[in-house]
PDB file of C-alpha atoms in Angstrom:
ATOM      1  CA  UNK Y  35       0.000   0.000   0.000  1.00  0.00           C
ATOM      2  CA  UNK Y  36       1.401   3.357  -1.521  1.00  0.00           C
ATOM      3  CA  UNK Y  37       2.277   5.569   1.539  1.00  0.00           C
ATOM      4  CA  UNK Y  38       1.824   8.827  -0.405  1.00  0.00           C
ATOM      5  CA  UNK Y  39      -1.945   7.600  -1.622  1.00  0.00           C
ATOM      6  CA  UNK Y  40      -2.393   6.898   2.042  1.00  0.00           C
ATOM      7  CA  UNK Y  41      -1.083  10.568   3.270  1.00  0.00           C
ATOM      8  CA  UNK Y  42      -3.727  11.753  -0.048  1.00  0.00           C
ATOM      9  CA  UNK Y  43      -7.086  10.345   1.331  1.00  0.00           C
ATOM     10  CA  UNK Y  44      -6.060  11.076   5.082  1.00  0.00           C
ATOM     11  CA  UNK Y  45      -5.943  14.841   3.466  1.00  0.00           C
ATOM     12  CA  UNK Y  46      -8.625  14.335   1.546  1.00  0.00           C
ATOM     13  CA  UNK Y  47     -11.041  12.604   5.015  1.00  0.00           C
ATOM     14  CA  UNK Y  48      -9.352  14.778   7.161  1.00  0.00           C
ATOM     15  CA  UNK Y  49     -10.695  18.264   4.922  1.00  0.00           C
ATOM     16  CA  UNK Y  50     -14.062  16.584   3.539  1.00  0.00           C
ATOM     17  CA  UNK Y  51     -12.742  18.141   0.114  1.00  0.00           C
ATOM     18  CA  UNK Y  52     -10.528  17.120  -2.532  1.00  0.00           C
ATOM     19  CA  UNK Y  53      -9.752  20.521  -3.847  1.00  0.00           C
ATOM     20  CA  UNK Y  54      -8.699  21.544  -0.120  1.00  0.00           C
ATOM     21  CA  UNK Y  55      -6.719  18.465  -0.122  1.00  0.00           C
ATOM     22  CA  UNK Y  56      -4.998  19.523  -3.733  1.00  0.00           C
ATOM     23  CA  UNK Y  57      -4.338  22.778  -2.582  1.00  0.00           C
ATOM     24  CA  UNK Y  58      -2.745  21.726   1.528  1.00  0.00           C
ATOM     25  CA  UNK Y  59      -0.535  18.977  -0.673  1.00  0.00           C
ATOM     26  CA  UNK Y  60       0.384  20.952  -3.773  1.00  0.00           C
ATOM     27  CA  UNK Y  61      -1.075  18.483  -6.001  1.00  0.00           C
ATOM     28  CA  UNK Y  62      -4.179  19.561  -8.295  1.00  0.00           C
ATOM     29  CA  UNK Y  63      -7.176  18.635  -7.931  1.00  0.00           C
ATOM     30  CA  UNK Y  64      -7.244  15.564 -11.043  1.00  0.00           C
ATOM     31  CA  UNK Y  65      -3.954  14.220  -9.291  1.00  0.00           C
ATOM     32  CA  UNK Y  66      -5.919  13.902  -6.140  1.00  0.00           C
ATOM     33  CA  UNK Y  67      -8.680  11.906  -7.579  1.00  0.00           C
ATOM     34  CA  UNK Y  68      -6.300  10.125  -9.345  1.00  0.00           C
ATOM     35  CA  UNK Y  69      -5.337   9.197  -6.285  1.00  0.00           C
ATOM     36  CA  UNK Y  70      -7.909   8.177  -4.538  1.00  0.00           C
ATOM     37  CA  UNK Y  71      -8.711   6.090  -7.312  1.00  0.00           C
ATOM     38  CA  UNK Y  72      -5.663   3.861  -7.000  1.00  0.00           C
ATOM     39  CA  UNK Y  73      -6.118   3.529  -3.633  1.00  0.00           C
ATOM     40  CA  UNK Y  74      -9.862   2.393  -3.999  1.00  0.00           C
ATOM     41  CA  UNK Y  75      -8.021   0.176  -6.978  1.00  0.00           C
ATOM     42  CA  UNK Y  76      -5.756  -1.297  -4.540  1.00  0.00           C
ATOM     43  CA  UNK Y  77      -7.680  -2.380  -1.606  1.00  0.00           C
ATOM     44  CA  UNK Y  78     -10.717  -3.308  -3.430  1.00  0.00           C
ATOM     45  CA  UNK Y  79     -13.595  -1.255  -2.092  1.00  0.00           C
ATOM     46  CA  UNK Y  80     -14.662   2.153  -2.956  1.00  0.00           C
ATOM     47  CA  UNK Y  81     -13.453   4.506   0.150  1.00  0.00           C
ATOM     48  CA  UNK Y  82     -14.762   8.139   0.129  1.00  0.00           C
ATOM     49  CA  UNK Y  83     -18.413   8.863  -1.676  1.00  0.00           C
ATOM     50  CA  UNK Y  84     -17.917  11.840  -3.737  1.00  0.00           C
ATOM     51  CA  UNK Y  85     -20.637  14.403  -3.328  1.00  0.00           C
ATOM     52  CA  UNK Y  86     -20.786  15.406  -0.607  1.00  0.00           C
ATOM     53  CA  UNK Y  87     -17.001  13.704   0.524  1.00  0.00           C
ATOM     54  CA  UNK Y  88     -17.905  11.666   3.433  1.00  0.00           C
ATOM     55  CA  UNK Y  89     -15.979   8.006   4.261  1.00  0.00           C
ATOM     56  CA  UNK Y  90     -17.532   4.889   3.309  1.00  0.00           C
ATOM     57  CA  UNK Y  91     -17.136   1.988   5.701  1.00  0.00           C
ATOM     58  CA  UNK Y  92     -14.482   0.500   4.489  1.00  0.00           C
ATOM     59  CA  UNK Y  93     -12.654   4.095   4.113  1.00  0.00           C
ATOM     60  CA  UNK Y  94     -13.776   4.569   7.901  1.00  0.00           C
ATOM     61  CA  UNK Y  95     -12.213   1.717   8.681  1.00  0.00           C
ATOM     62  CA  UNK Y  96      -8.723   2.262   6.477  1.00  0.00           C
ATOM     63  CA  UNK Y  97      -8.045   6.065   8.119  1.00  0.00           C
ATOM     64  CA  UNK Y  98      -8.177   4.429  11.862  1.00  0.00           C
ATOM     65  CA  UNK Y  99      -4.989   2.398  10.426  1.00  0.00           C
ATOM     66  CA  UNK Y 100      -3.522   5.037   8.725  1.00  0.00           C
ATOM     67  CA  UNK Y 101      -2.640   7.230  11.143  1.00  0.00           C
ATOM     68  CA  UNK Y 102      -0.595   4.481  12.924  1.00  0.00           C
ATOM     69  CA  UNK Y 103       1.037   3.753   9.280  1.00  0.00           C
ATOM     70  CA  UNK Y 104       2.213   6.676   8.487  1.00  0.00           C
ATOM     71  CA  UNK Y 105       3.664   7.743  12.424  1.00  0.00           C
ATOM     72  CA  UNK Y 106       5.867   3.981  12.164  1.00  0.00           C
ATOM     73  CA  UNK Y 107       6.857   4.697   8.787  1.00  0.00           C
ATOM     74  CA  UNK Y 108       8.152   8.175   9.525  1.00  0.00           C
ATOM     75  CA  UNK Y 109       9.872   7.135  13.085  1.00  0.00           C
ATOM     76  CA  UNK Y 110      11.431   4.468  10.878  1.00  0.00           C
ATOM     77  CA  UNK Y 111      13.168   7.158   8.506  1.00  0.00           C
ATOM     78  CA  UNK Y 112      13.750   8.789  11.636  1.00  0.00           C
ATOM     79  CA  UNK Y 113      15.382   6.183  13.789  1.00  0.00           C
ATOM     80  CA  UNK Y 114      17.565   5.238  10.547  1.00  0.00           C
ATOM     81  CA  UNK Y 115      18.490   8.906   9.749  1.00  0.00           C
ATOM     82  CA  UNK Y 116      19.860   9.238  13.599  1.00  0.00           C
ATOM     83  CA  UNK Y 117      21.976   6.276  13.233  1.00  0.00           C
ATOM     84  CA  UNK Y 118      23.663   7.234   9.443  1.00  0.00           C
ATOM     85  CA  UNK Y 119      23.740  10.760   9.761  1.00  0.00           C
ATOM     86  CA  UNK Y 120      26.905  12.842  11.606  1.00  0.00           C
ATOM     87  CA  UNK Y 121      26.355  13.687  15.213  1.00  0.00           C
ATOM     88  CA  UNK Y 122      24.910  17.206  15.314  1.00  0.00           C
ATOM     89  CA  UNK Y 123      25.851  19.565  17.135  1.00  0.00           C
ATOM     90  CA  UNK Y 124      22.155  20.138  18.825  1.00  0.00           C
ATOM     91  CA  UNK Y 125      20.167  18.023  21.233  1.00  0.00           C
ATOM     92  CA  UNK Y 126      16.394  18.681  21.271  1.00  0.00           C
ATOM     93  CA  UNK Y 127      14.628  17.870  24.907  1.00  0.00           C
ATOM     94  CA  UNK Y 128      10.562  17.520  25.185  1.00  0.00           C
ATOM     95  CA  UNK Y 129       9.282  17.726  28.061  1.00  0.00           C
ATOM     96  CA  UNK Y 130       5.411  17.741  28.910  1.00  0.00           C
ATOM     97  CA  UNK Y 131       4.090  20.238  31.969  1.00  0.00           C
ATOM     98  CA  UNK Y 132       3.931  18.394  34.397  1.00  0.00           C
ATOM     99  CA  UNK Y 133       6.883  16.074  34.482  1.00  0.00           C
ATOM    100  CA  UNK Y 134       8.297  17.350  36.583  1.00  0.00           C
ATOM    101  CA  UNK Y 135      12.005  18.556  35.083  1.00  0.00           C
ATOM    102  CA  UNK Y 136      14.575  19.421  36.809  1.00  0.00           C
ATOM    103  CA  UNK Y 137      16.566  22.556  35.379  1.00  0.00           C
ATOM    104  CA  UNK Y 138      19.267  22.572  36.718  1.00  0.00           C
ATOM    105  CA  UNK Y 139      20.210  19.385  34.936  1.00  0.00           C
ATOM    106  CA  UNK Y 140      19.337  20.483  31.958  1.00  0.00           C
ATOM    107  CA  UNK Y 141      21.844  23.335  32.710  1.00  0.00           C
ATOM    108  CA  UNK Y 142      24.709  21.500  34.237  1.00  0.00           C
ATOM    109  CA  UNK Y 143      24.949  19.798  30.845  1.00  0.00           C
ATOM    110  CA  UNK Y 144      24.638  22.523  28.699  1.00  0.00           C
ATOM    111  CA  UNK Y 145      27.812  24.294  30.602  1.00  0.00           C
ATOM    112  CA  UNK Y 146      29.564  21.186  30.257  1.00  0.00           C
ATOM    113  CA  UNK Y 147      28.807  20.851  26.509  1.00  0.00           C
ATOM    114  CA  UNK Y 148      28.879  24.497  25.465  1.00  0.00           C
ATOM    115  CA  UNK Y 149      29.593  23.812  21.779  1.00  0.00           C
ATOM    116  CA  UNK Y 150      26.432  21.648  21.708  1.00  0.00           C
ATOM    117  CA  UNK Y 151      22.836  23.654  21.169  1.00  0.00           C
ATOM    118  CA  UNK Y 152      20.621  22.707  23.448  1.00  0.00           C
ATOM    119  CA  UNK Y 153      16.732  23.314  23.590  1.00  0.00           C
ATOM    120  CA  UNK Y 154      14.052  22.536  25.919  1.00  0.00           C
ATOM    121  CA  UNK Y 155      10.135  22.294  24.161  1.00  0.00           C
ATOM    122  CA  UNK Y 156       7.224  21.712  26.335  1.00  0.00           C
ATOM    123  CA  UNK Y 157       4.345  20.243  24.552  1.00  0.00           C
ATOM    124  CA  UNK Y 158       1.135  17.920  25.152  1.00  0.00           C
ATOM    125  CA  UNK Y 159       2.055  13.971  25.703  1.00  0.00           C
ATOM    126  CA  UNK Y 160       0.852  13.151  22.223  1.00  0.00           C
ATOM    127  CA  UNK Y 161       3.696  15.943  20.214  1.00  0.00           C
ATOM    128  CA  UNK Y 162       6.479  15.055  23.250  1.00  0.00           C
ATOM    129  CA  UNK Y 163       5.996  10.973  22.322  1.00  0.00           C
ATOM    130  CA  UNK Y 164       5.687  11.588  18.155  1.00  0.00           C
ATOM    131  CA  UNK Y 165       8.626  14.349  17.937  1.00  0.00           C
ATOM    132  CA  UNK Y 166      10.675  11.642  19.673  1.00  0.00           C
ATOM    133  CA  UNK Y 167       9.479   9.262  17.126  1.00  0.00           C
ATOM    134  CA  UNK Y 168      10.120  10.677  14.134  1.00  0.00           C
ATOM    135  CA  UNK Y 169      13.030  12.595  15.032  1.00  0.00           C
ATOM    136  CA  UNK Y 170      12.127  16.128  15.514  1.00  0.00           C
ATOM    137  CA  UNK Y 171      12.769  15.372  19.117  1.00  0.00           C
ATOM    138  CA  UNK Y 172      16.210  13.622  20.847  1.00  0.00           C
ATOM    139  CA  UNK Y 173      14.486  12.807  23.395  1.00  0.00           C
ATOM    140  CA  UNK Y 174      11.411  13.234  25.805  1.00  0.00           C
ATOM    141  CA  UNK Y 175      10.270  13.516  29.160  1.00  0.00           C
ATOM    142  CA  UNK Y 176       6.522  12.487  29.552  1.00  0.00           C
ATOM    143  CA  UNK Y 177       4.092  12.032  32.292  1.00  0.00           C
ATOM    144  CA  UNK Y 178       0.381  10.333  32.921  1.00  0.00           C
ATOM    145  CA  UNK Y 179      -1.394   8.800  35.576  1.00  0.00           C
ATOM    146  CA  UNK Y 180      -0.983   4.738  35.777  1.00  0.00           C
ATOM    147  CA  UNK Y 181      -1.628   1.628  37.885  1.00  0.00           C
ATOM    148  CA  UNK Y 182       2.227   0.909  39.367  1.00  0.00           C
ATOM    149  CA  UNK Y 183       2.829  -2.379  37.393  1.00  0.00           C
ATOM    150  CA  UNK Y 184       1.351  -0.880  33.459  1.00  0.00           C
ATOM    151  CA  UNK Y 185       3.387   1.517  31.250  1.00  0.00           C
ATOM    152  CA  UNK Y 186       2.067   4.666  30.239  1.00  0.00           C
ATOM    153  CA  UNK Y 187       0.367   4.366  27.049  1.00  0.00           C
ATOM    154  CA  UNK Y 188       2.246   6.144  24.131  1.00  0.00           C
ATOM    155  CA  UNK Y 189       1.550   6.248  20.381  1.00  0.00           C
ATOM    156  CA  UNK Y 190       2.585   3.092  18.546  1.00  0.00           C
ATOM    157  CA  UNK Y 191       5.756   4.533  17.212  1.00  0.00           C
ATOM    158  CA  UNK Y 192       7.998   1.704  17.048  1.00  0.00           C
ATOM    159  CA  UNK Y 193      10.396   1.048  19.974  1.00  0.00           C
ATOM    160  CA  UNK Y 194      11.130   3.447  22.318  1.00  0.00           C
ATOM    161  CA  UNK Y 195      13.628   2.741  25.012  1.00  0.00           C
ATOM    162  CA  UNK Y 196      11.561   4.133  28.147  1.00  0.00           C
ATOM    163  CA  UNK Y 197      13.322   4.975  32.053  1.00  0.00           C
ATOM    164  CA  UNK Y 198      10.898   5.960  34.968  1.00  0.00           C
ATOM    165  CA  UNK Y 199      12.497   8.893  36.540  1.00  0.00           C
ATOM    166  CA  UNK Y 200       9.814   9.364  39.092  1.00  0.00           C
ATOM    167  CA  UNK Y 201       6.583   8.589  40.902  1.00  0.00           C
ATOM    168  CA  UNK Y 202       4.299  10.563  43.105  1.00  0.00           C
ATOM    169  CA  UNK Y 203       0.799   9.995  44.319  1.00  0.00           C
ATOM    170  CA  UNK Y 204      -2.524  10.545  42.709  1.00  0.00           C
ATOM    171  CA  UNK Y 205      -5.268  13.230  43.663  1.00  0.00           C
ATOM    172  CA  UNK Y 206      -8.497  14.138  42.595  1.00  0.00           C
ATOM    173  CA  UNK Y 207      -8.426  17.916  41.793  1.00  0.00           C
ATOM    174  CA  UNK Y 208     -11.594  19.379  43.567  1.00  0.00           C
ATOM    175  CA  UNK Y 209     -12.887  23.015  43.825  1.00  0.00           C
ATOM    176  CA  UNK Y 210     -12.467  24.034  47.847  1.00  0.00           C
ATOM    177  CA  UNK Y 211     -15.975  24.217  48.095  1.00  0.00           C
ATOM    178  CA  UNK Y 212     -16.698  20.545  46.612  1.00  0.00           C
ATOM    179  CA  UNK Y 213     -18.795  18.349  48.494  1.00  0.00           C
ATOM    180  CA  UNK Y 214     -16.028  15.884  48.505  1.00  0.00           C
ATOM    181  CA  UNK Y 215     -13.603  18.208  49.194  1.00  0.00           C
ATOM    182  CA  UNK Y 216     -12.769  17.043  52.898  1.00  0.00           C
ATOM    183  CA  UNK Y 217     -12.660  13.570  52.392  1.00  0.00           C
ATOM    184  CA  UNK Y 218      -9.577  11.537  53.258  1.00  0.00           C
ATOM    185  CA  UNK Y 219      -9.644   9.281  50.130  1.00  0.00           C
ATOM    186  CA  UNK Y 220     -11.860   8.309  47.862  1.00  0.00           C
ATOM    187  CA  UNK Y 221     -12.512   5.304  45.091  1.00  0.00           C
ATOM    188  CA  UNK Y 222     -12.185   6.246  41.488  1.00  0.00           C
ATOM    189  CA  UNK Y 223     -15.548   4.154  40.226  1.00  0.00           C
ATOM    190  CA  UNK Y 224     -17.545   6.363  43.078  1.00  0.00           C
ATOM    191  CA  UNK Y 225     -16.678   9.380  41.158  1.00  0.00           C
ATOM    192  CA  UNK Y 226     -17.653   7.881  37.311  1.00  0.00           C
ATOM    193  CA  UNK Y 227     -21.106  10.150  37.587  1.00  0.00           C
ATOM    194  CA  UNK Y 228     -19.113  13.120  38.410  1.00  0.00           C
ATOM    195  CA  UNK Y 229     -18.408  15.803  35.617  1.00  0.00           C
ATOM    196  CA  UNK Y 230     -14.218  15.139  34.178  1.00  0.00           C
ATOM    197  CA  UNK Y 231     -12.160  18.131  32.273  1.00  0.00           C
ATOM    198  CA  UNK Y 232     -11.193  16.394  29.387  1.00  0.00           C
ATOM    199  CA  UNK Y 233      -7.379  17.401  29.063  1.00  0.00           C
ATOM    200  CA  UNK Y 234      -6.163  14.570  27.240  1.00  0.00           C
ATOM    201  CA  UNK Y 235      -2.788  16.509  27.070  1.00  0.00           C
ATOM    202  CA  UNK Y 236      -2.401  17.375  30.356  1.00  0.00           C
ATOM    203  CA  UNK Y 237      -4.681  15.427  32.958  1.00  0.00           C
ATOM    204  CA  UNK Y 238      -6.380  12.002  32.509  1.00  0.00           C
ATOM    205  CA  UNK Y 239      -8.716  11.922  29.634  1.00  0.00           C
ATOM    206  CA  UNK Y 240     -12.382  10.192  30.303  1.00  0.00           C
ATOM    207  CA  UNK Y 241     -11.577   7.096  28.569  1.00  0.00           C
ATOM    208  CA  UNK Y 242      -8.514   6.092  30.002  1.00  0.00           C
ATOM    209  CA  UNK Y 243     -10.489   6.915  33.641  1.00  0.00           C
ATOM    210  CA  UNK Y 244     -12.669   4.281  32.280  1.00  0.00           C
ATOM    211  CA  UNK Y 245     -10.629   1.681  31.624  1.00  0.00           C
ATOM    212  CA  UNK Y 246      -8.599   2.661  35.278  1.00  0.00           C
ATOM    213  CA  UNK Y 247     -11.655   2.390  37.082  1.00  0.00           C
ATOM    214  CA  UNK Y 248     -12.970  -0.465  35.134  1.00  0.00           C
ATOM    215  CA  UNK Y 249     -16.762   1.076  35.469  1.00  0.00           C
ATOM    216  CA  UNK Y 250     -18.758   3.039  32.959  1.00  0.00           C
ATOM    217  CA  UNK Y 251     -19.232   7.208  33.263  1.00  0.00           C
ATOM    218  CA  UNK Y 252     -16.822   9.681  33.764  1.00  0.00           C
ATOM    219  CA  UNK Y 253     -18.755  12.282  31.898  1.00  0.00           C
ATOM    220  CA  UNK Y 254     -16.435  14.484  29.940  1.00  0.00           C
ATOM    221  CA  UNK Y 255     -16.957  18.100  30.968  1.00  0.00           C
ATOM    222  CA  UNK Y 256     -15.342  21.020  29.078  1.00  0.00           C
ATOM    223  CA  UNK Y 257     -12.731  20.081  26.476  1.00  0.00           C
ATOM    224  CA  UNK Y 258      -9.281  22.032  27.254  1.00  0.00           C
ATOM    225  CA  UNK Y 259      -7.037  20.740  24.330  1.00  0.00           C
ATOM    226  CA  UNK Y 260      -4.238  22.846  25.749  1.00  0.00           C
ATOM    227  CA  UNK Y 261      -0.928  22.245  27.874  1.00  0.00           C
ATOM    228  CA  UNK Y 262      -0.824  25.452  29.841  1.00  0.00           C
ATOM    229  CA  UNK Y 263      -1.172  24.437  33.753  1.00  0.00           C
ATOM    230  CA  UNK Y 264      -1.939  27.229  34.762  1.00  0.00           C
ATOM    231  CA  UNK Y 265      -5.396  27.389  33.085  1.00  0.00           C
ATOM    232  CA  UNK Y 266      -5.902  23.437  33.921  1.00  0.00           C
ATOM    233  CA  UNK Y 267      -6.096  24.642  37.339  1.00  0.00           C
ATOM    234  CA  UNK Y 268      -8.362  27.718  36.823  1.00  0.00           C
ATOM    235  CA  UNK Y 269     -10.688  25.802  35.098  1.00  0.00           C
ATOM    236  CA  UNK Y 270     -10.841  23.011  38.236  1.00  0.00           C
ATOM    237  CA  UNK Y 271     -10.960  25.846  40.739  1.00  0.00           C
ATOM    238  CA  UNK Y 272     -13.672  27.191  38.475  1.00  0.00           C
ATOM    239  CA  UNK Y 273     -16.106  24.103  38.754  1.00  0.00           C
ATOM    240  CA  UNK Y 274     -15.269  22.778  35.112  1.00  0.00           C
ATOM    241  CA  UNK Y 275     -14.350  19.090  35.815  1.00  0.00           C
ATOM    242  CA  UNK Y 276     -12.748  16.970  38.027  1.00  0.00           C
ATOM    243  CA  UNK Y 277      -9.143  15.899  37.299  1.00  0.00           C
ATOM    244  CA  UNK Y 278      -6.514  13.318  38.761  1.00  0.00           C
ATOM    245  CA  UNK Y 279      -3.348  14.974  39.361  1.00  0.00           C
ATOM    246  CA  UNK Y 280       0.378  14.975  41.226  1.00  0.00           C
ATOM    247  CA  UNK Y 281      -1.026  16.344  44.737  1.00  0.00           C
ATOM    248  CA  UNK Y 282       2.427  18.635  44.078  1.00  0.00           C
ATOM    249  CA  UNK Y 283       0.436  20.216  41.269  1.00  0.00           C
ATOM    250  CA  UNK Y 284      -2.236  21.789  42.833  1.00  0.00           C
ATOM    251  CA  UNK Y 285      -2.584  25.551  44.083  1.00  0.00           C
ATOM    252  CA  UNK Y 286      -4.417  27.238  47.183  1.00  0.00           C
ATOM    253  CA  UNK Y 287      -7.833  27.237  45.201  1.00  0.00           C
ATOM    254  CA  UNK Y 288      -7.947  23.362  45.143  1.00  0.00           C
ATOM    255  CA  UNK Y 289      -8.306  20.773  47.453  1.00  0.00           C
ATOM    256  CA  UNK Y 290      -6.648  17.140  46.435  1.00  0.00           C
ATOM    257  CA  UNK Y 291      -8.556  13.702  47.959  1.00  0.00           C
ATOM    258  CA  UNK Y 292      -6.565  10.830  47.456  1.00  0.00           C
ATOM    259  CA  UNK Y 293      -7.814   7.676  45.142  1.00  0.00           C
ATOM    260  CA  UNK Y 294      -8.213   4.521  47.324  1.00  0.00           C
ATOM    261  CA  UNK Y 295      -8.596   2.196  44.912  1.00  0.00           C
ATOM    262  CA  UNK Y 296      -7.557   1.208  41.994  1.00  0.00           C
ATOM    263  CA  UNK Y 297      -3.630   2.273  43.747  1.00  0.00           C
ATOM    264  CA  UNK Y 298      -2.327   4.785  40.607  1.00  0.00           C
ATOM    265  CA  UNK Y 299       0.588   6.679  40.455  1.00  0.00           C
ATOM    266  CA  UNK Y 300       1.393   9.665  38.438  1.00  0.00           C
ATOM    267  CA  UNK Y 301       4.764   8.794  37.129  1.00  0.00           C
ATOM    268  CA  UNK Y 302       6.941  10.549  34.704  1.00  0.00           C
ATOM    269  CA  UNK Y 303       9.148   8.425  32.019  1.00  0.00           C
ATOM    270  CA  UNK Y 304      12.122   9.358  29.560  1.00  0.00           C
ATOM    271  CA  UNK Y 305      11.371   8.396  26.332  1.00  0.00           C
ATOM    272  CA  UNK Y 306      14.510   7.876  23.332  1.00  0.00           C
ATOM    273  CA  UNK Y 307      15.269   6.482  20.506  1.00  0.00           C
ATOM    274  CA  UNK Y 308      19.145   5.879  19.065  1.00  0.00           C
ATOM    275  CA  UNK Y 309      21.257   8.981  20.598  1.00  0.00           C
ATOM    276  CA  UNK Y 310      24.136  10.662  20.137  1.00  0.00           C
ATOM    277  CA  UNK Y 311      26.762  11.410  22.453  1.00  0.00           C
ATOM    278  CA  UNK Y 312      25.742  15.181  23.643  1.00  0.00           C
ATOM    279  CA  UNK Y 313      21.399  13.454  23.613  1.00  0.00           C
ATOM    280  CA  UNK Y 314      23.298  10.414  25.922  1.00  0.00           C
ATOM    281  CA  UNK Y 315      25.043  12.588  28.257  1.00  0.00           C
ATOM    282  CA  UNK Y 316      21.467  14.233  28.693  1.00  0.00           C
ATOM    283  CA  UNK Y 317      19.685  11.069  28.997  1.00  0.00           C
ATOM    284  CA  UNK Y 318      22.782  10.017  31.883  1.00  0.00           C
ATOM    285  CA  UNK Y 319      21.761  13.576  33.802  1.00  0.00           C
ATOM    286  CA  UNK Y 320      17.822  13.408  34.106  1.00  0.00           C
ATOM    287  CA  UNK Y 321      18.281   9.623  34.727  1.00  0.00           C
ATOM    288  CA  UNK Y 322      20.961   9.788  37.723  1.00  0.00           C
TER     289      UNK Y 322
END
């Protein structure tokens, strides 16, 4: 299966419109259907209906693989690129917000290395764990919520060589005046009628509460897409959502009840690929 047809109808499902899609890949609009065409060719059922553009089932079911496709195929480039290409002379560090970096090691390095460029990105956990994957990061320091024995889950990028750096105990984020706001613990599957932020880049996303708690619920609330803390917390102290958190996250306007059972941990994890010398001696800082 043609990887570039495959990037062409994720455009093309992705915009609902092949001219958009002609015009976002530089192809025209012919080439496009072209396309499509071959790809319907190949895999033997028609994928997109044409007016209005909307997936068929079987092109429903193609773009949930595609995604996935494309991500390995590009950390495979990557992870080749990093082992053929000269060292360079930069080292690229993703970190998500709450992980929990410490600077100063970040710093001791650079001093140490001062002919090396060095530069820190904060991002989401999705962009920390792809950049890493495909290259545009060296490496990555992400955090989620867990049980203590399972991994945090990361896009299906190929392999990753993952270190847990740390682990610190789970709250539940509460407004001061919550009802459940003096309690000295609480069980996650009591809460799965309560109203959940859905920060998928920063807290614990409804469906992965689910599948923690193993209970149906956990009503998603307002959608924050972003990565700034700051606002995460607002929007808690606000009444928005509930959210499970580091209890070292929260501020005066929140109160944190610990989770009783299922035991979870927030834990952070450093995430690499192949490395170079300066991206190892990095990787030997944050991990001693």
């Amino acid at each position: 299966m043609d990887p570039h047809l495959l990037r062409t109808f994720a455009a093309v499902a992705r915009l609902g419109s092949f001219s958009a899609a002609a015009d976002e890949l530089g192809y025209t609009q012919s080439a496009v259907s072209q396309q499509i065409a071959a790809l319907e060719q190949d895999v033997g059922a028609p994928l997109l209906r044409r007016r209005p553009v909307a997936l068929t089932d079987a092109g429903a079911r193609l773009l949930e693989h595609t995604g996935p496709i494309l991500l390995r195929l590009a950390a495979a480039r990557a992870d080749v690129a990093r082992l053929a290409g000269p060292p360079p002379a930069a080292v690229v560090l993703g970190a998500t917000p709450l992980c929990g970096l410490d600077p100063a090691r970040l710093v001791a390095v650079q001093r140490a290395m001062p002919r090396v460029a060095f530069t820190l990105r904060v991002g989401g956990r999705s962009e920390v764990a792809t950049g890493v994957a495909t290259g545009g990061l060296d490496l990555g320091l992400v955090d989620g919520v867990a049980a203590p024995s399972d991994p945090l889950p990361l896009p299906d990028a190929g392999e990753l060589t993952t270190a847990v750096l740390a682990e610190a105990p789970v709250v539940v984020a509460l407004p001061v005046g919550h009802p459940l706001a003096g309690r000295r613990s609480v069980r996650l599957a009591d809460l799965a009628d309560a109203v959940w932020l859905d920060a998928p880049e920063v807290a614990t996303p409804p469906a992965q509460l689910r599948a923690l708690a193993r209970a149906e619920g956990f009503r998603g609330g307002l959608v924050y897409p972003g990565t700034d803390t700051g606002a995460l917390l607002g929007l808690v102290a606000a009444g928005a959502g509930l959210v499970l958190l580091p209890a070292a996250a929260l501020n005066p306007g929140l109160r944190g009840v610990p989770v009783s059972e299922p035991r979870l941990v927030h834990r952070t994890e450093l995430i690499h690929g192949s490395l170079t010398a300066a991206a190892a001696a990095l990787r030997n800082a944050l991990t001693t």
